[in-house]
Coordinates of C-alpha atoms in Angstrom, one line a residue:
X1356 CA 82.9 70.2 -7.3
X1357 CA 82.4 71.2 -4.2
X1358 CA 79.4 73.5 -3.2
X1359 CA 79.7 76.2 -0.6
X1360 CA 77.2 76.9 2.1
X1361 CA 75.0 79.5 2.1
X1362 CA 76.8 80.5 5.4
X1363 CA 80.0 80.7 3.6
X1364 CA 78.6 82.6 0.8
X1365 CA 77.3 85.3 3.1
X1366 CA 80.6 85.2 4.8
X1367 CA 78.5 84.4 8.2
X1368 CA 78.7 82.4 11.0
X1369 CA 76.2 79.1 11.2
X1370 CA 75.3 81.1 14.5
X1371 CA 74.4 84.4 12.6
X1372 CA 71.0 85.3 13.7
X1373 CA 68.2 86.1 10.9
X1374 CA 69.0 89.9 11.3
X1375 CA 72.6 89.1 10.2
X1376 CA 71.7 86.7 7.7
X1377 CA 69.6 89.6 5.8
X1378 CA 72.2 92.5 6.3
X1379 CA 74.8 90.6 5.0
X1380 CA 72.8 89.1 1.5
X1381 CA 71.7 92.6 1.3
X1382 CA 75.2 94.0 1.4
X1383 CA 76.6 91.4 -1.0
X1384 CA 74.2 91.5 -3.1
X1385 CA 74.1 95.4 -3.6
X1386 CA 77.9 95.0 -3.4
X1387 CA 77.9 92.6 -6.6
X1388 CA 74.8 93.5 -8.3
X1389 CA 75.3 94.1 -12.0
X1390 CA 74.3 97.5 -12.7
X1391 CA 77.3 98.7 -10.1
X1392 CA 79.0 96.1 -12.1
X1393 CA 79.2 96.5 -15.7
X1394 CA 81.2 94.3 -17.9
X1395 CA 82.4 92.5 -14.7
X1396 CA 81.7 89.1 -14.9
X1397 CA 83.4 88.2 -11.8
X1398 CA 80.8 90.2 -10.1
X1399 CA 78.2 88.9 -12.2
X1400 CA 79.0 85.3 -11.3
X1401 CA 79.0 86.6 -7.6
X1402 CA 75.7 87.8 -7.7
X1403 CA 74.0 84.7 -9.4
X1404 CA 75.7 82.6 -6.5
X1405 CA 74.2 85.0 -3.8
X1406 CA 71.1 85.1 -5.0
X1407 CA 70.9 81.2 -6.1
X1408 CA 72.0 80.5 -2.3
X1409 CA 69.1 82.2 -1.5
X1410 CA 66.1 80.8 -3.1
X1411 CA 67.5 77.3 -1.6
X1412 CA 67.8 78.8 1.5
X1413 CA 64.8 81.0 1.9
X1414 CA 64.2 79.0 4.8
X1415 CA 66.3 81.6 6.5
X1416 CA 64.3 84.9 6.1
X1417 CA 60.8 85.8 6.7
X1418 CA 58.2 85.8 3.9
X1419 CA 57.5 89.6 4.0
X1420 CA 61.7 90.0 3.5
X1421 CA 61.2 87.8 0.7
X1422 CA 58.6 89.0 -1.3
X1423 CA 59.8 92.9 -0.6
X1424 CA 63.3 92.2 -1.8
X1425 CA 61.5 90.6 -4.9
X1426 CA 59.4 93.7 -5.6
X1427 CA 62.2 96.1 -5.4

């Protein structure tokens, strides 16, 4: 099994800048979140790998993105 990047997951470059980084987690993950999902477990599935990418990576954003995106 073969595991993707987080670059790959967020469909970004390994150049992407922080700002991209964000925009595009954000995007996916509002794109594949389960409430705009319901009963898809593709989606689902999706989401768990976008936000599982994250906390391993949370490396790439700033604390204060972090624990804001938590609280909302």
């Amino acid at each position: 099994l073969c595991s993707k990047s987080y670059y790959d997951i967020l469909q970004v470059p390994k150049t992407a800048s922080e700002d991209q980084i964000k925009k595009a987690f954000r995007k996916l993950a509002l794109k594949f979140h389960p409430d705009k999902n319901p009963d898809n477990e593709e989606a689902t599935k999706k989401f768990a790998e976008i936000n599982n990418g994250n906390q391993r990576n949370t490396h790439f954003l700033p604390i204060t993105y972090i624990l804001h995106t938590a609280i909302i």
